[in-house]
Coordinates of C-alpha atoms and ligand atoms in Angstrom, one line a residue:
M12 CA 11.9 -2.0 -3.9
T13 CA 10.7 -0.2 -0.8
Q14 CA 9.5 -2.8 1.8
I15 CA 7.4 -0.6 4.1
C16 CA 6.2 -3.4 6.5
Y17 CA 9.6 -3.6 8.2
S18 CA 9.7 0.1 9.1
D19 CA 6.0 1.1 9.4
S20 CA 3.7 -1.7 10.3
Y21 CA 0.7 0.6 10.5
R22 CA 0.8 1.6 6.8
H23 CA -1.7 -0.5 4.9
S24 CA -1.8 1.1 1.5
V25 CA 0.7 2.5 -1.0
E26 CA 0.7 3.7 -4.6
A27 CA 3.3 1.8 -6.6
R28 CA 4.4 1.0 -10.1
I29 CA 4.5 -2.6 -11.3
L30 CA 8.1 -3.8 -12.0
E31 CA 7.5 -7.4 -13.1
V32 CA 4.7 -9.9 -13.6
V33 CA 5.4 -13.6 -13.6
T34 CA 2.6 -15.7 -15.0
A35 CA 1.1 -18.6 -13.0
D36 CA 2.7 -22.0 -13.1
G37 CA 1.6 -25.3 -11.5
T38 CA 2.6 -24.2 -8.0
T39 CA 1.6 -20.5 -7.7
G40 CA -0.8 -18.0 -9.1
P41 CA 0.6 -15.0 -11.0
L42 CA 3.3 -13.0 -9.1
V43 CA 3.4 -9.2 -9.2
V44 CA 6.5 -7.3 -8.1
L45 CA 6.0 -3.6 -7.3
D46 CA 8.6 -0.8 -6.7
S47 CA 7.1 -0.3 -3.2
T48 CA 4.8 -2.4 -1.0
V49 CA 3.1 -2.6 2.4
F50 CA 2.6 -6.4 2.2
Y51 CA 4.4 -8.7 4.7
P52 CA 5.8 -11.8 2.9
G53 CA 5.3 -14.1 5.9
G54 CA 8.0 -15.6 8.1
G55 CA 8.9 -16.1 11.8
G56 CA 5.5 -17.8 12.4
Q57 CA 3.5 -14.8 11.0
P58 CA 1.5 -15.6 7.9
A59 CA 1.8 -13.4 4.8
D60 CA -0.7 -10.6 4.2
R61 CA -3.7 -10.7 1.9
G62 CA -5.3 -7.8 0.1
T63 CA -5.8 -6.2 -3.3
I64 CA -4.0 -4.5 -6.1
L65 CA -6.1 -1.8 -7.9
R66 CA -5.0 -0.3 -11.2
A67 CA -5.3 3.4 -11.1
A68 CA -6.1 3.8 -14.9
D69 CA -9.3 1.8 -14.9
G70 CA -10.1 0.7 -11.4
R71 CA -9.6 -3.0 -12.2
T72 CA -8.8 -4.9 -9.0
W73 CA -6.9 -8.2 -8.4
M74 CA -7.1 -10.2 -5.2
V75 CA -3.8 -10.9 -3.6
R76 CA -4.0 -14.2 -1.8
A77 CA -0.5 -14.0 -0.3
A78 CA 2.8 -12.2 -0.5
R79 CA 6.1 -14.0 -0.6
K80 CA 9.8 -13.5 -0.9
L81 CA 11.1 -13.7 -4.5
G82 CA 14.8 -13.3 -4.3
R83 CA 15.3 -10.0 -2.5
E84 CA 11.9 -8.7 -3.5
I85 CA 8.4 -9.2 -2.1
A86 CA 6.0 -10.7 -4.7
H87 CA 2.2 -10.5 -4.6
E88 CA 0.6 -13.7 -5.5
L89 CA -2.7 -13.1 -7.3
E90 CA -5.7 -15.4 -7.2
P91 CA -5.3 -17.6 -10.3
D92 CA -7.9 -16.3 -12.8
E93 CA -8.1 -18.7 -15.7
G94 CA -7.7 -16.7 -18.9
G95 CA -8.2 -13.4 -17.0
E96 CA -6.3 -10.3 -17.8
L97 CA -3.1 -9.7 -15.8
P98 CA -1.8 -6.3 -14.8
R99 CA 1.3 -5.2 -16.8
P100 CA 4.7 -3.9 -15.9
G101 CA 4.6 -0.1 -15.8
D102 CA 1.0 0.0 -14.5
L103 CA 0.4 2.4 -11.7
V104 CA -1.6 0.7 -8.9
V105 CA -2.7 1.0 -5.3
A106 CA -1.6 -2.0 -3.1
D107 CA -3.9 -2.3 -0.2
L108 CA -3.6 -5.1 2.4
D109 CA -6.4 -6.6 4.5
W110 CA -5.9 -4.4 7.5
T111 CA -8.4 -6.0 9.9
R112 CA -6.5 -9.3 9.5
R113 CA -3.0 -7.8 9.6
Y114 CA -3.8 -5.8 12.7
Q115 CA -5.0 -8.9 14.4
L116 CA -1.8 -10.6 13.4
M117 CA 0.2 -7.7 14.8
R118 CA -1.6 -7.9 18.2
T119 CA -1.2 -11.7 18.2
H120 CA 2.5 -11.5 17.4
T121 CA 3.2 -8.9 20.1
A122 CA 1.2 -11.0 22.6
L123 CA 3.4 -14.0 21.8
H124 CA 6.6 -12.0 22.4
A125 CA 5.2 -10.9 25.7
L126 CA 4.6 -14.5 26.6
C127 CA 8.2 -15.4 25.6
G128 CA 9.5 -12.5 27.7
V129 CA 7.6 -13.6 30.8
V130 CA 8.5 -17.3 30.4
W131 CA 12.2 -16.4 29.9
R132 CA 12.4 -13.8 32.7
D133 CA 10.4 -15.8 35.3
Y134 CA 11.3 -19.4 34.4
G135 CA 14.4 -19.2 32.3
A136 CA 12.8 -21.3 29.5
L137 CA 14.0 -21.0 26.0
V138 CA 11.6 -20.6 23.1
T139 CA 12.1 -23.1 20.3
G140 CA 9.4 -22.2 17.8
G141 CA 6.0 -20.7 17.3
N142 CA 3.2 -20.1 14.9
M143 CA 0.1 -17.9 14.7
E144 CA -3.1 -17.0 12.8
P145 CA -5.1 -13.9 13.4
G146 CA -6.2 -13.8 17.0
A147 CA -4.5 -17.0 18.2
G148 CA -1.0 -18.5 18.4
R149 CA 1.3 -21.0 20.0
M150 CA 4.8 -21.1 21.3
D151 CA 7.1 -24.0 22.1
F152 CA 9.5 -23.9 25.0
E153 CA 12.2 -26.0 26.6
F154 CA 10.3 -25.9 29.8
E155 CA 10.6 -29.2 31.8
R156 CA 8.6 -28.2 34.9
M157 CA 5.6 -26.6 33.2
S158 CA 2.3 -27.5 34.7
G159 CA -1.4 -26.5 34.6
D160 CA -0.9 -24.3 37.7
L161 CA 2.1 -22.5 36.2
V162 CA 0.2 -21.9 33.0
G163 CA -2.5 -20.0 35.0
A164 CA 0.2 -17.9 36.7
I165 CA 1.8 -17.2 33.3
E166 CA -1.5 -16.0 31.8
A167 CA -2.0 -13.5 34.7
T168 CA 1.6 -12.2 34.5
V169 CA 1.4 -11.7 30.7
N170 CA -1.8 -9.7 31.1
D171 CA -0.2 -7.6 33.8
E172 CA 2.7 -6.8 31.5
L173 CA 0.4 -6.0 28.6
R174 CA -1.6 -3.6 30.8
R175 CA 1.6 -1.7 31.8
G176 CA 1.5 -0.1 28.4
R177 CA 5.1 -1.0 27.3
D178 CA 6.3 0.5 24.1
V179 CA 7.3 -1.9 21.3
R180 CA 10.4 -0.7 19.3
V181 CA 11.9 -1.8 16.1
N182 CA 15.7 -1.6 15.7
V183 CA 18.1 -2.6 13.0
L184 CA 21.6 -3.4 14.3
P185 CA 24.8 -4.4 12.7
R186 CA 25.3 -8.1 13.1
D187 CA 28.3 -7.8 15.5
E188 CA 26.3 -5.5 17.8
A189 CA 23.3 -7.8 17.8
F190 CA 25.5 -10.8 18.7
A191 CA 26.8 -8.9 21.7
I192 CA 23.3 -8.8 23.3
P193 CA 23.0 -11.8 25.5
D194 CA 19.2 -11.9 25.3
L195 CA 19.2 -12.4 21.6
I196 CA 21.1 -15.7 21.8
R197 CA 18.0 -17.4 23.1
T198 CA 16.2 -16.7 19.9
K199 CA 19.0 -18.5 18.1
V200 CA 20.3 -15.4 16.3
N201 CA 23.6 -17.3 16.1
L202 CA 21.9 -19.6 13.5
L203 CA 21.4 -16.8 11.0
P204 CA 23.3 -17.3 7.8
P205 CA 26.7 -15.5 7.5
G206 CA 25.4 -13.4 4.5
I207 CA 23.1 -11.3 6.8
D208 CA 25.0 -8.3 8.1
E209 CA 22.1 -6.5 9.7
I210 CA 19.7 -7.9 12.3
R211 CA 16.2 -6.5 12.9
T212 CA 15.1 -6.6 16.5
I213 CA 11.8 -6.2 18.3
E214 CA 12.0 -4.9 21.8
I215 CA 9.1 -4.8 24.2
V216 CA 10.7 -2.2 26.4
G217 CA 11.6 -3.7 29.8
L218 CA 10.3 -7.2 29.0
D219 CA 11.5 -8.8 25.8
L220 CA 14.1 -8.4 23.0
Q221 CA 14.2 -10.7 20.0
A222 CA 15.6 -10.9 16.5
D223 CA 12.4 -10.8 14.5
G224 CA 11.2 -9.9 11.0
G225 CA 7.5 -9.6 11.8
T226 CA 5.0 -6.7 12.3
H227 CA 4.0 -5.6 15.7
V228 CA 1.8 -3.0 17.5
A229 CA 3.5 0.0 19.0
N230 CA 2.4 -0.5 22.6
T231 CA 1.3 -3.5 24.5
R232 CA -2.0 -1.8 25.4
E233 CA -3.1 -2.4 21.9
V234 CA -2.9 -6.2 22.5
G235 CA -5.6 -6.0 25.2
T236 CA -5.6 -9.2 27.2
I237 CA -4.9 -12.8 26.3
R238 CA -6.2 -16.2 27.4
V239 CA -4.1 -19.4 27.6
T240 CA -6.3 -21.9 25.8
G241 CA -4.1 -25.0 26.2
Y242 CA -0.8 -26.5 26.9
E243 CA 0.7 -29.7 25.8
S244 CA 3.8 -31.8 26.4
K245 CA 5.8 -32.4 23.2
G246 CA 8.2 -34.7 25.2
R247 CA 9.8 -34.5 28.6
I248 CA 11.3 -31.1 28.1
N249 CA 9.5 -29.5 25.2
K250 CA 6.1 -27.9 26.0
R251 CA 3.6 -26.0 24.0
I252 CA 1.5 -23.1 25.2
R253 CA -1.5 -21.9 23.1
I254 CA -3.0 -18.4 23.6
E255 CA -5.7 -16.3 22.0
L256 CA -6.6 -12.6 22.2
S257 CA -9.6 -12.1 24.6
D258 CA -11.8 -10.2 22.2
Ligands
LIG322 ZN1 8.2 -12.9 16.5

């Protein structure tokens, strides 16, 4: 299947044919696999997309409450609809994701990478994890000497970098080539399973480079500005910074 989210994060709708429908069980709603999709299945701290599937023949619409990996495919999980009709394999549909929410996630995700880039460049602190929702997120760092004063300085520096209008580029590299880039080691690219022979990277040109599967804006200006809303110690070394988009 064509997985458009990885190559064109701005595409939010696609015409597609249903390949497979898996009926609901105790743990998930019905799952629909298409021959092409714009939905992001979640991962790397970015939640899965939501949206709709509309059948071309009769306009019948199903709510997609999440997308997820199903083997190598991306499946669309429908809202469970007790006794309701399901779409069928072969149906022609339009898959449409909730773009307002997705675009907020793209801006938030890029903001978090800008934060990582600044914290690494200016303080040499490694990122150990992160998570986000639309408009807000957090990152964890190995950052022993973080303090309230530093956090204020970090916020100002991140906003300076965002205002510079740095391009954000997606690249797919052979594994060996990716491993030769020293910056990628800090995002633990070396922990990727041996079966993966291509690595997708997100580069905020001049600021940050990470192995990453998520969806991002094309330029840091689209993020706007951020606010640091909190920081916490998760132990002597591990610290957490919370941010949100200013608007
Ligand atoms: Zn990321």
